[in-house]
Amino acid sequence: MTSDITPSEEHRKMLLYAVLEEQVTDFMSSYWSAIESRVEKSHGSLNSDASFAELPPPIGDSLTNLVQIMGILWNGSDIRDKELLEKLYNETIDKILGFLKSLCLHPFHVVQRNPVYEMVIAHLAVLHNFCHNLGSKINDLRQRDTLQTMHKFRSKDLSDQMKTMSLLVSSYLITEDSSKPEITLGKEEITYVIGLLGDAVESKDHKGRRGESNAYHADELLKGIINISTVEDNKGTLAECGVLLILVKAMGVQSESIQLRAVKVVWSLAFDEKVRQRIKSETVHAAGLEDRFPPSACFPPTSV
């Protein structure tokens, strides 16, 4: 018997098939609406600290049931079966984004670790898995104003777990062609992402601090930073917040994928003239990579 209780790919697929065939996601929406209606009639609102504290156990238990079902979708959405994953996406994306857009999360939700907060985390996790495992739906998510929804949760800064997930989802959706204000990250947000990358690069398996809910692989974090760095306003902030020295370390790990993504970030940042000078002094020279990555390879051509 193994001590590893993480569900296998096949077990996740079996559970997903059962959820989809029994139309459980439709039931979840009705169940959530019924809970909200009952709370509003007798206690005010799930968004009220006082009213939540007064909720009778049956309502709290009902919310917990929804969290457990969302846990199945959370685990199930982390699979490689594109056909099944796309079916799950088509069945749930309207409900997931509708829930996240309509909910007002407050600090007391997080402090109490109540089921409303757990529901938000589970919805964000499924959304992240869609971005990570189903690249064909990225454009669809952009068109659904998902960036704006993520900005709502990024700006609240209520927990590291929520911040990490909303930032990662945002990083998949950011493009240099977008003109939305949500594509520009603040200094605190970029510092936080760089910190996650630093932990991941320095860890043995490049997955950050093992056991922490906000730990992600360096490869995925770099992929997100590549997108973030395509936005002109983010380039200088990334350099100012110390990403260059982390990239130096990333280019020295025993992983060609991580090395390549780190170089791609350097390339993207180098389109900013001021950052280009910092790259020359802080990155290529500091890493001793002048022969491997000469300026002609690392830097875009200077504007004439």
PDB file of C-alpha atoms in Angstrom:
ATOM      1  CA  MET A   1       0.000   0.000   0.000  1.00  0.00           C
ATOM      2  CA  THR A   2       1.320   3.433  -0.875  1.00  0.00           C
ATOM      3  CA  SER A   3       1.082   6.520   1.294  1.00  0.00           C
ATOM      4  CA  ASP A   4       0.502   8.680  -1.780  1.00  0.00           C
ATOM      5  CA  ILE A   5      -3.233   9.450  -1.954  1.00  0.00           C
ATOM      6  CA  THR A   6      -2.997  11.799  -4.939  1.00  0.00           C
ATOM      7  CA  PRO A   7      -5.580  10.572  -7.471  1.00  0.00           C
ATOM      8  CA  SER A   8      -4.104   9.112 -10.638  1.00  0.00           C
ATOM      9  CA  GLU A   9      -4.892  10.408 -14.126  1.00  0.00           C
ATOM     10  CA  GLU A  10      -7.336   7.529 -14.673  1.00  0.00           C
ATOM     11  CA  HIS A  11      -9.123   8.113 -11.366  1.00  0.00           C
ATOM     12  CA  ARG A  12      -9.516  11.794 -12.188  1.00  0.00           C
ATOM     13  CA  LYS A  13     -10.959  10.951 -15.581  1.00  0.00           C
ATOM     14  CA  MET A  14     -13.420   8.470 -14.063  1.00  0.00           C
ATOM     15  CA  LEU A  15     -14.667  11.071 -11.593  1.00  0.00           C
ATOM     16  CA  LEU A  16     -14.955  13.714 -14.315  1.00  0.00           C
ATOM     17  CA  TYR A  17     -16.968  11.416 -16.563  1.00  0.00           C
ATOM     18  CA  ALA A  18     -19.333  10.732 -13.656  1.00  0.00           C
ATOM     19  CA  VAL A  19     -19.709  14.435 -12.857  1.00  0.00           C
ATOM     20  CA  LEU A  20     -20.395  15.359 -16.477  1.00  0.00           C
ATOM     21  CA  GLU A  21     -22.716  12.465 -17.274  1.00  0.00           C
ATOM     22  CA  GLU A  22     -24.849  13.105 -14.192  1.00  0.00           C
ATOM     23  CA  GLN A  23     -24.995  16.852 -14.961  1.00  0.00           C
ATOM     24  CA  VAL A  24     -23.592  17.638 -11.533  1.00  0.00           C
ATOM     25  CA  THR A  25     -22.369  21.060 -12.658  1.00  0.00           C
ATOM     26  CA  ASP A  26     -25.933  22.116 -13.449  1.00  0.00           C
ATOM     27  CA  PHE A  27     -26.984  20.862 -10.039  1.00  0.00           C
ATOM     28  CA  MET A  28     -24.202  22.891  -8.404  1.00  0.00           C
ATOM     29  CA  SER A  29     -25.517  26.140  -9.900  1.00  0.00           C
ATOM     30  CA  SER A  30     -29.035  25.447  -8.659  1.00  0.00           C
ATOM     31  CA  TYR A  31     -27.695  24.378  -5.274  1.00  0.00           C
ATOM     32  CA  TRP A  32     -25.683  27.598  -4.909  1.00  0.00           C
ATOM     33  CA  SER A  33     -28.669  29.726  -5.888  1.00  0.00           C
ATOM     34  CA  ALA A  34     -30.846  27.915  -3.337  1.00  0.00           C
ATOM     35  CA  ILE A  35     -28.288  28.551  -0.590  1.00  0.00           C
ATOM     36  CA  GLU A  36     -28.046  32.247  -1.456  1.00  0.00           C
ATOM     37  CA  SER A  37     -31.829  32.559  -1.519  1.00  0.00           C
ATOM     38  CA  ARG A  38     -32.228  30.919   1.880  1.00  0.00           C
ATOM     39  CA  VAL A  39     -29.512  33.060   3.427  1.00  0.00           C
ATOM     40  CA  GLU A  40     -30.988  36.270   2.021  1.00  0.00           C
ATOM     41  CA  LYS A  41     -34.436  35.434   3.383  1.00  0.00           C
ATOM     42  CA  SER A  42     -33.321  34.615   6.905  1.00  0.00           C
ATOM     43  CA  HIS A  43     -29.905  36.192   7.522  1.00  0.00           C
ATOM     44  CA  GLY A  44     -29.192  38.917   4.986  1.00  0.00           C
ATOM     45  CA  SER A  45     -26.252  37.941   2.806  1.00  0.00           C
ATOM     46  CA  LEU A  46     -23.274  35.604   2.489  1.00  0.00           C
ATOM     47  CA  ASN A  47     -21.248  38.790   2.036  1.00  0.00           C
ATOM     48  CA  SER A  48     -22.044  39.986   5.549  1.00  0.00           C
ATOM     49  CA  ASP A  49     -19.663  39.050   8.354  1.00  0.00           C
ATOM     50  CA  ALA A  50     -22.386  39.154  10.987  1.00  0.00           C
ATOM     51  CA  SER A  51     -24.902  37.142   8.988  1.00  0.00           C
ATOM     52  CA  PHE A  52     -22.374  34.439   8.117  1.00  0.00           C
ATOM     53  CA  ALA A  53     -21.502  33.933  11.767  1.00  0.00           C
ATOM     54  CA  GLU A  54     -25.187  33.361  12.474  1.00  0.00           C
ATOM     55  CA  LEU A  55     -25.748  30.794   9.721  1.00  0.00           C
ATOM     56  CA  PRO A  56     -27.280  27.556  10.962  1.00  0.00           C
ATOM     57  CA  PRO A  57     -25.169  24.401  10.481  1.00  0.00           C
ATOM     58  CA  PRO A  58     -27.260  23.050   7.563  1.00  0.00           C
ATOM     59  CA  ILE A  59     -26.270  26.007   5.384  1.00  0.00           C
ATOM     60  CA  GLY A  60     -22.614  25.729   6.331  1.00  0.00           C
ATOM     61  CA  ASP A  61     -22.761  22.006   5.580  1.00  0.00           C
ATOM     62  CA  SER A  62     -24.379  22.725   2.204  1.00  0.00           C
ATOM     63  CA  LEU A  63     -21.563  25.105   1.306  1.00  0.00           C
ATOM     64  CA  THR A  64     -19.036  22.484   2.360  1.00  0.00           C
ATOM     65  CA  ASN A  65     -20.712  19.988   0.013  1.00  0.00           C
ATOM     66  CA  LEU A  66     -20.188  22.400  -2.874  1.00  0.00           C
ATOM     67  CA  VAL A  67     -16.535  22.857  -1.931  1.00  0.00           C
ATOM     68  CA  GLN A  68     -16.029  19.079  -2.034  1.00  0.00           C
ATOM     69  CA  ILE A  69     -17.610  18.816  -5.483  1.00  0.00           C
ATOM     70  CA  MET A  70     -15.409  21.682  -6.683  1.00  0.00           C
ATOM     71  CA  GLY A  71     -12.457  19.717  -5.323  1.00  0.00           C
ATOM     72  CA  ILE A  72     -13.292  16.959  -7.803  1.00  0.00           C
ATOM     73  CA  LEU A  73     -13.285  19.505 -10.639  1.00  0.00           C
ATOM     74  CA  TRP A  74     -10.034  21.005  -9.310  1.00  0.00           C
ATOM     75  CA  ASN A  75      -8.253  17.638  -9.387  1.00  0.00           C
ATOM     76  CA  GLY A  76     -10.046  16.530 -12.540  1.00  0.00           C
ATOM     77  CA  SER A  77      -9.056  19.581 -14.550  1.00  0.00           C
ATOM     78  CA  ASP A  78      -5.375  18.760 -14.058  1.00  0.00           C
ATOM     79  CA  ILE A  79      -5.301  16.060 -16.745  1.00  0.00           C
ATOM     80  CA  ARG A  80      -3.732  15.576 -20.171  1.00  0.00           C
ATOM     81  CA  ASP A  81      -6.860  14.292 -21.922  1.00  0.00           C
ATOM     82  CA  LYS A  82      -7.640  17.324 -24.113  1.00  0.00           C
ATOM     83  CA  GLU A  83     -10.980  15.985 -25.346  1.00  0.00           C
ATOM     84  CA  LEU A  84     -12.336  15.405 -21.843  1.00  0.00           C
ATOM     85  CA  LEU A  85     -10.853  18.641 -20.577  1.00  0.00           C
ATOM     86  CA  GLU A  86     -12.482  20.591 -23.385  1.00  0.00           C
ATOM     87  CA  LYS A  87     -15.817  18.988 -22.548  1.00  0.00           C
ATOM     88  CA  LEU A  88     -15.374  20.041 -18.913  1.00  0.00           C
ATOM     89  CA  TYR A  89     -14.474  23.553 -20.044  1.00  0.00           C
ATOM     90  CA  ASN A  90     -17.555  23.877 -22.226  1.00  0.00           C
ATOM     91  CA  GLU A  91     -19.778  22.607 -19.409  1.00  0.00           C
ATOM     92  CA  THR A  92     -18.392  24.778 -16.640  1.00  0.00           C
ATOM     93  CA  ILE A  93     -16.695  27.951 -17.893  1.00  0.00           C
ATOM     94  CA  ASP A  94     -19.850  30.103 -17.878  1.00  0.00           C
ATOM     95  CA  LYS A  95     -20.636  28.970 -14.340  1.00  0.00           C
ATOM     96  CA  ILE A  96     -17.077  29.449 -13.086  1.00  0.00           C
ATOM     97  CA  LEU A  97     -16.679  32.968 -14.468  1.00  0.00           C
ATOM     98  CA  GLY A  98     -20.221  33.893 -13.485  1.00  0.00           C
ATOM     99  CA  PHE A  99     -19.525  32.846  -9.896  1.00  0.00           C
ATOM    100  CA  LEU A 100     -16.220  34.714  -9.704  1.00  0.00           C
ATOM    101  CA  LYS A 101     -17.630  37.871 -11.307  1.00  0.00           C
ATOM    102  CA  SER A 102     -20.650  38.058  -9.011  1.00  0.00           C
ATOM    103  CA  LEU A 103     -19.050  37.209  -5.687  1.00  0.00           C
ATOM    104  CA  CYS A 104     -17.784  39.878  -3.304  1.00  0.00           C
ATOM    105  CA  LEU A 105     -15.014  38.373  -1.197  1.00  0.00           C
ATOM    106  CA  HIS A 106     -14.147  40.046   2.115  1.00  0.00           C
ATOM    107  CA  PRO A 107     -11.310  39.647   4.641  1.00  0.00           C
ATOM    108  CA  PHE A 108     -13.557  37.833   7.118  1.00  0.00           C
ATOM    109  CA  HIS A 109     -14.100  35.108   4.510  1.00  0.00           C
ATOM    110  CA  VAL A 110     -10.357  34.437   4.482  1.00  0.00           C
ATOM    111  CA  VAL A 111      -9.729  34.804   8.213  1.00  0.00           C
ATOM    112  CA  GLN A 112     -12.458  32.320   9.039  1.00  0.00           C
ATOM    113  CA  ARG A 113     -11.427  30.021   6.173  1.00  0.00           C
ATOM    114  CA  ASN A 114     -15.125  29.598   5.563  1.00  0.00           C
ATOM    115  CA  PRO A 115     -16.579  27.679   2.610  1.00  0.00           C
ATOM    116  CA  VAL A 116     -17.153  30.841   0.547  1.00  0.00           C
ATOM    117  CA  TYR A 117     -13.392  31.461   0.442  1.00  0.00           C
ATOM    118  CA  GLU A 118     -12.722  27.779  -0.275  1.00  0.00           C
ATOM    119  CA  MET A 119     -15.192  27.988  -3.171  1.00  0.00           C
ATOM    120  CA  VAL A 120     -13.312  30.958  -4.638  1.00  0.00           C
ATOM    121  CA  ILE A 121      -9.970  29.134  -4.379  1.00  0.00           C
ATOM    122  CA  ALA A 122     -11.405  26.027  -6.040  1.00  0.00           C
ATOM    123  CA  HIS A 123     -12.910  28.074  -8.897  1.00  0.00           C
ATOM    124  CA  LEU A 124      -9.610  29.922  -9.417  1.00  0.00           C
ATOM    125  CA  ALA A 125      -7.741  26.603  -9.378  1.00  0.00           C
ATOM    126  CA  VAL A 126      -9.954  25.088 -12.085  1.00  0.00           C
ATOM    127  CA  LEU A 127      -9.559  28.263 -14.150  1.00  0.00           C
ATOM    128  CA  HIS A 128      -5.783  28.056 -13.744  1.00  0.00           C
ATOM    129  CA  ASN A 129      -5.795  24.423 -14.863  1.00  0.00           C
ATOM    130  CA  PHE A 130      -7.779  25.364 -17.956  1.00  0.00           C
ATOM    131  CA  CYS A 131      -5.143  27.991 -18.817  1.00  0.00           C
ATOM    132  CA  HIS A 132      -2.269  25.624 -18.109  1.00  0.00           C
ATOM    133  CA  ASN A 133      -3.629  22.486 -19.760  1.00  0.00           C
ATOM    134  CA  LEU A 134      -5.939  23.791 -22.475  1.00  0.00           C
ATOM    135  CA  GLY A 135      -4.103  26.415 -24.483  1.00  0.00           C
ATOM    136  CA  SER A 136      -6.720  26.292 -27.232  1.00  0.00           C
ATOM    137  CA  LYS A 137      -9.138  28.170 -24.957  1.00  0.00           C
ATOM    138  CA  ILE A 138      -6.878  31.088 -24.053  1.00  0.00           C
ATOM    139  CA  ASN A 139      -8.352  33.397 -26.684  1.00  0.00           C
ATOM    140  CA  ASP A 140     -11.859  32.473 -25.573  1.00  0.00           C
ATOM    141  CA  LEU A 141     -10.971  33.358 -21.984  1.00  0.00           C
ATOM    142  CA  ARG A 142      -9.602  36.704 -23.135  1.00  0.00           C
ATOM    143  CA  GLN A 143     -12.821  37.481 -24.944  1.00  0.00           C
ATOM    144  CA  ARG A 144     -14.789  36.681 -21.797  1.00  0.00           C
ATOM    145  CA  ASP A 145     -13.048  39.527 -19.894  1.00  0.00           C
ATOM    146  CA  THR A 146     -11.355  37.022 -17.594  1.00  0.00           C
ATOM    147  CA  LEU A 147      -8.450  39.437 -17.096  1.00  0.00           C
ATOM    148  CA  GLN A 148     -10.793  41.983 -15.580  1.00  0.00           C
ATOM    149  CA  THR A 149     -12.206  39.356 -13.225  1.00  0.00           C
ATOM    150  CA  MET A 150      -8.714  38.302 -12.152  1.00  0.00           C
ATOM    151  CA  HIS A 151      -7.822  41.930 -11.535  1.00  0.00           C
ATOM    152  CA  LYS A 152     -10.622  42.064  -8.964  1.00  0.00           C
ATOM    153  CA  PHE A 153      -9.041  39.253  -6.964  1.00  0.00           C
ATOM    154  CA  ARG A 154      -5.467  40.473  -7.523  1.00  0.00           C
ATOM    155  CA  SER A 155      -6.351  43.874  -6.108  1.00  0.00           C
ATOM    156  CA  LYS A 156      -7.929  42.477  -2.934  1.00  0.00           C
ATOM    157  CA  ASP A 157      -4.661  40.875  -1.768  1.00  0.00           C
ATOM    158  CA  LEU A 158      -6.488  38.736   0.807  1.00  0.00           C
ATOM    159  CA  SER A 159      -4.261  35.638   0.740  1.00  0.00           C
ATOM    160  CA  ASP A 160      -1.072  34.417  -0.935  1.00  0.00           C
ATOM    161  CA  GLN A 161      -2.906  31.461  -2.438  1.00  0.00           C
ATOM    162  CA  MET A 162      -5.552  33.650  -4.059  1.00  0.00           C
ATOM    163  CA  LYS A 163      -2.966  36.173  -5.203  1.00  0.00           C
ATOM    164  CA  THR A 164      -0.800  33.491  -6.804  1.00  0.00           C
ATOM    165  CA  MET A 165      -3.655  31.859  -8.693  1.00  0.00           C
ATOM    166  CA  SER A 166      -5.145  35.106  -9.977  1.00  0.00           C
ATOM    167  CA  LEU A 167      -1.712  36.368 -11.063  1.00  0.00           C
ATOM    168  CA  LEU A 168      -0.908  33.111 -12.858  1.00  0.00           C
ATOM    169  CA  VAL A 169      -4.231  33.127 -14.701  1.00  0.00           C
ATOM    170  CA  SER A 170      -3.611  36.762 -15.636  1.00  0.00           C
ATOM    171  CA  SER A 171      -0.138  35.925 -16.940  1.00  0.00           C
ATOM    172  CA  TYR A 172      -1.589  33.399 -19.393  1.00  0.00           C
ATOM    173  CA  LEU A 173      -4.032  35.972 -20.750  1.00  0.00           C
ATOM    174  CA  ILE A 174      -1.797  39.044 -21.042  1.00  0.00           C
ATOM    175  CA  THR A 175      -0.677  40.013 -24.534  1.00  0.00           C
ATOM    176  CA  GLU A 176       1.286  42.989 -25.782  1.00  0.00           C
ATOM    177  CA  ASP A 177      -1.574  43.810 -28.147  1.00  0.00           C
ATOM    178  CA  SER A 178      -4.053  44.257 -25.321  1.00  0.00           C
ATOM    179  CA  SER A 179      -4.879  47.813 -24.278  1.00  0.00           C
ATOM    180  CA  LYS A 180      -6.679  46.910 -21.062  1.00  0.00           C
ATOM    181  CA  PRO A 181      -5.323  48.430 -17.826  1.00  0.00           C
ATOM    182  CA  GLU A 182      -5.349  44.949 -16.235  1.00  0.00           C
ATOM    183  CA  ILE A 183      -2.245  43.955 -18.225  1.00  0.00           C
ATOM    184  CA  THR A 184      -0.029  46.341 -16.245  1.00  0.00           C
ATOM    185  CA  LEU A 185       1.086  44.851 -12.955  1.00  0.00           C
ATOM    186  CA  GLY A 186       1.906  46.912  -9.906  1.00  0.00           C
ATOM    187  CA  LYS A 187       5.296  46.882  -8.227  1.00  0.00           C
ATOM    188  CA  GLU A 188       4.054  44.754  -5.329  1.00  0.00           C
ATOM    189  CA  GLU A 189       2.531  42.209  -7.706  1.00  0.00           C
ATOM    190  CA  ILE A 190       5.700  41.905  -9.765  1.00  0.00           C
ATOM    191  CA  THR A 191       7.859  41.661  -6.635  1.00  0.00           C
ATOM    192  CA  TYR A 192       5.624  38.841  -5.431  1.00  0.00           C
ATOM    193  CA  VAL A 193       5.867  36.922  -8.728  1.00  0.00           C
ATOM    194  CA  ILE A 194       9.650  37.336  -8.792  1.00  0.00           C
ATOM    195  CA  GLY A 195       9.774  35.973  -5.238  1.00  0.00           C
ATOM    196  CA  LEU A 196       7.848  32.880  -6.309  1.00  0.00           C
ATOM    197  CA  LEU A 197      10.229  32.414  -9.234  1.00  0.00           C
ATOM    198  CA  GLY A 198      13.259  32.795  -6.993  1.00  0.00           C
ATOM    199  CA  ASP A 199      11.973  30.111  -4.610  1.00  0.00           C
ATOM    200  CA  ALA A 200      11.219  27.794  -7.531  1.00  0.00           C
ATOM    201  CA  VAL A 201      14.579  28.252  -9.248  1.00  0.00           C
ATOM    202  CA  GLU A 202      16.501  27.600  -6.043  1.00  0.00           C
ATOM    203  CA  SER A 203      14.484  24.555  -4.961  1.00  0.00           C
ATOM    204  CA  LYS A 204      15.750  21.079  -5.792  1.00  0.00           C
ATOM    205  CA  ASP A 205      12.895  20.162  -8.137  1.00  0.00           C
ATOM    206  CA  HIS A 206      12.240  23.777  -9.223  1.00  0.00           C
ATOM    207  CA  LYS A 207       8.729  23.648  -7.762  1.00  0.00           C
ATOM    208  CA  GLY A 208       9.153  26.181  -5.010  1.00  0.00           C
ATOM    209  CA  ARG A 209       8.685  25.376  -1.354  1.00  0.00           C
ATOM    210  CA  ARG A 210       7.200  21.903  -1.160  1.00  0.00           C
ATOM    211  CA  GLY A 211       3.811  21.750   0.499  1.00  0.00           C
ATOM    212  CA  GLU A 212       2.988  25.431   0.100  1.00  0.00           C
ATOM    213  CA  SER A 213      -0.271  26.139  -1.701  1.00  0.00           C
ATOM    214  CA  ASN A 214       1.293  29.008  -3.657  1.00  0.00           C
ATOM    215  CA  ALA A 215       4.293  27.009  -4.962  1.00  0.00           C
ATOM    216  CA  TYR A 216       4.483  26.494  -8.740  1.00  0.00           C
ATOM    217  CA  HIS A 217       7.136  25.159 -11.107  1.00  0.00           C
ATOM    218  CA  ALA A 218       9.771  27.586 -12.385  1.00  0.00           C
ATOM    219  CA  ASP A 219       8.938  26.617 -15.970  1.00  0.00           C
ATOM    220  CA  GLU A 220       5.330  27.788 -15.622  1.00  0.00           C
ATOM    221  CA  LEU A 221       6.279  30.934 -13.725  1.00  0.00           C
ATOM    222  CA  LEU A 222       8.780  31.878 -16.429  1.00  0.00           C
ATOM    223  CA  LYS A 223       6.165  31.262 -19.095  1.00  0.00           C
ATOM    224  CA  GLY A 224       3.919  33.747 -17.319  1.00  0.00           C
ATOM    225  CA  ILE A 225       6.703  36.288 -16.886  1.00  0.00           C
ATOM    226  CA  ILE A 226       7.425  36.096 -20.615  1.00  0.00           C
ATOM    227  CA  ASN A 227       3.872  37.296 -21.259  1.00  0.00           C
ATOM    228  CA  ILE A 228       4.040  39.895 -18.504  1.00  0.00           C
ATOM    229  CA  SER A 229       7.291  41.245 -19.941  1.00  0.00           C
ATOM    230  CA  THR A 230       5.757  41.889 -23.367  1.00  0.00           C
ATOM    231  CA  VAL A 231       3.851  44.834 -21.858  1.00  0.00           C
ATOM    232  CA  GLU A 232       6.001  47.972 -22.095  1.00  0.00           C
ATOM    233  CA  ASP A 233       4.989  49.296 -18.673  1.00  0.00           C
ATOM    234  CA  ASN A 234       6.002  46.014 -17.030  1.00  0.00           C
ATOM    235  CA  LYS A 235       9.551  45.824 -18.434  1.00  0.00           C
ATOM    236  CA  GLY A 236      11.122  48.500 -16.259  1.00  0.00           C
ATOM    237  CA  THR A 237       9.258  47.306 -13.164  1.00  0.00           C
ATOM    238  CA  LEU A 238      10.495  43.750 -13.652  1.00  0.00           C
ATOM    239  CA  ALA A 239      14.094  44.934 -13.905  1.00  0.00           C
ATOM    240  CA  GLU A 240      13.719  47.324 -10.980  1.00  0.00           C
ATOM    241  CA  CYS A 241      12.270  44.589  -8.772  1.00  0.00           C
ATOM    242  CA  GLY A 242      15.225  42.250  -9.305  1.00  0.00           C
ATOM    243  CA  VAL A 243      14.153  39.785 -11.963  1.00  0.00           C
ATOM    244  CA  LEU A 244      17.490  39.940 -13.782  1.00  0.00           C
ATOM    245  CA  LEU A 245      19.536  38.228 -11.086  1.00  0.00           C
ATOM    246  CA  ILE A 246      16.874  35.512 -10.775  1.00  0.00           C
ATOM    247  CA  LEU A 247      17.110  35.004 -14.539  1.00  0.00           C
ATOM    248  CA  VAL A 248      20.854  34.585 -14.199  1.00  0.00           C
ATOM    249  CA  LYS A 249      20.256  31.748 -11.737  1.00  0.00           C
ATOM    250  CA  ALA A 250      17.585  30.248 -13.996  1.00  0.00           C
ATOM    251  CA  MET A 251      19.994  30.180 -16.930  1.00  0.00           C
ATOM    252  CA  GLY A 252      22.364  28.126 -14.789  1.00  0.00           C
ATOM    253  CA  VAL A 253      20.018  25.298 -13.763  1.00  0.00           C
ATOM    254  CA  GLN A 254      20.125  21.818 -15.316  1.00  0.00           C
ATOM    255  CA  SER A 255      16.951  22.266 -17.338  1.00  0.00           C
ATOM    256  CA  GLU A 256      17.019  23.368 -20.963  1.00  0.00           C
ATOM    257  CA  SER A 257      13.362  24.407 -20.801  1.00  0.00           C
ATOM    258  CA  ILE A 258      13.942  26.715 -17.843  1.00  0.00           C
ATOM    259  CA  GLN A 259      17.123  28.097 -19.435  1.00  0.00           C
ATOM    260  CA  LEU A 260      15.318  28.808 -22.704  1.00  0.00           C
ATOM    261  CA  ARG A 261      12.385  30.550 -21.019  1.00  0.00           C
ATOM    262  CA  ALA A 262      14.781  32.665 -18.949  1.00  0.00           C
ATOM    263  CA  VAL A 263      16.572  33.780 -22.122  1.00  0.00           C
ATOM    264  CA  LYS A 264      13.197  34.600 -23.716  1.00  0.00           C
ATOM    265  CA  VAL A 265      12.409  36.904 -20.790  1.00  0.00           C
ATOM    266  CA  VAL A 266      15.787  38.614 -21.251  1.00  0.00           C
ATOM    267  CA  TRP A 267      15.061  39.031 -24.963  1.00  0.00           C
ATOM    268  CA  SER A 268      11.649  40.544 -24.279  1.00  0.00           C
ATOM    269  CA  LEU A 269      12.982  42.946 -21.650  1.00  0.00           C
ATOM    270  CA  ALA A 270      15.793  44.070 -23.945  1.00  0.00           C
ATOM    271  CA  PHE A 271      13.345  45.893 -26.206  1.00  0.00           C
ATOM    272  CA  ASP A 272      13.336  48.600 -23.520  1.00  0.00           C
ATOM    273  CA  GLU A 273      16.456  50.719 -24.049  1.00  0.00           C
ATOM    274  CA  LYS A 274      16.969  51.468 -20.347  1.00  0.00           C
ATOM    275  CA  VAL A 275      16.488  47.852 -19.325  1.00  0.00           C
ATOM    276  CA  ARG A 276      18.877  46.769 -22.102  1.00  0.00           C
ATOM    277  CA  GLN A 277      21.766  48.476 -20.300  1.00  0.00           C
ATOM    278  CA  ARG A 278      20.876  46.772 -17.037  1.00  0.00           C
ATOM    279  CA  ILE A 279      20.752  43.423 -18.809  1.00  0.00           C
ATOM    280  CA  LYS A 280      24.264  43.891 -20.193  1.00  0.00           C
ATOM    281  CA  SER A 281      25.671  44.596 -16.744  1.00  0.00           C
ATOM    282  CA  GLU A 282      23.486  42.377 -14.533  1.00  0.00           C
ATOM    283  CA  THR A 283      22.646  39.331 -16.625  1.00  0.00           C
ATOM    284  CA  VAL A 284      25.024  38.172 -19.343  1.00  0.00           C
ATOM    285  CA  HIS A 285      28.193  39.372 -17.618  1.00  0.00           C
ATOM    286  CA  ALA A 286      27.110  38.252 -14.139  1.00  0.00           C
ATOM    287  CA  ALA A 287      26.327  34.762 -15.423  1.00  0.00           C
ATOM    288  CA  GLY A 288      29.580  34.483 -17.381  1.00  0.00           C
ATOM    289  CA  LEU A 289      27.576  33.789 -20.536  1.00  0.00           C
ATOM    290  CA  GLU A 290      29.262  36.156 -22.978  1.00  0.00           C
ATOM    291  CA  ASP A 291      30.378  33.286 -25.221  1.00  0.00           C
ATOM    292  CA  ARG A 292      27.124  31.353 -25.009  1.00  0.00           C
ATOM    293  CA  PHE A 293      24.785  34.332 -25.341  1.00  0.00           C
ATOM    294  CA  PRO A 294      26.573  37.128 -27.236  1.00  0.00           C
ATOM    295  CA  PRO A 295      24.733  40.444 -27.595  1.00  0.00           C
ATOM    296  CA  SER A 296      23.652  39.534 -31.134  1.00  0.00           C
ATOM    297  CA  ALA A 297      21.826  36.482 -29.739  1.00  0.00           C
ATOM    298  CA  CYS A 298      20.473  37.944 -26.513  1.00  0.00           C
ATOM    299  CA  PHE A 299      19.378  41.396 -27.572  1.00  0.00           C
ATOM    300  CA  PRO A 300      17.016  42.649 -30.240  1.00  0.00           C
ATOM    301  CA  PRO A 301      18.569  45.063 -32.727  1.00  0.00           C
ATOM    302  CA  THR A 302      18.864  48.641 -31.584  1.00  0.00           C
ATOM    303  CA  SER A 303      16.245  50.965 -33.048  1.00  0.00           C
ATOM    304  CA  VAL A 304      17.587  53.207 -35.784  1.00  0.00           C
TER     305      VAL A 304
END
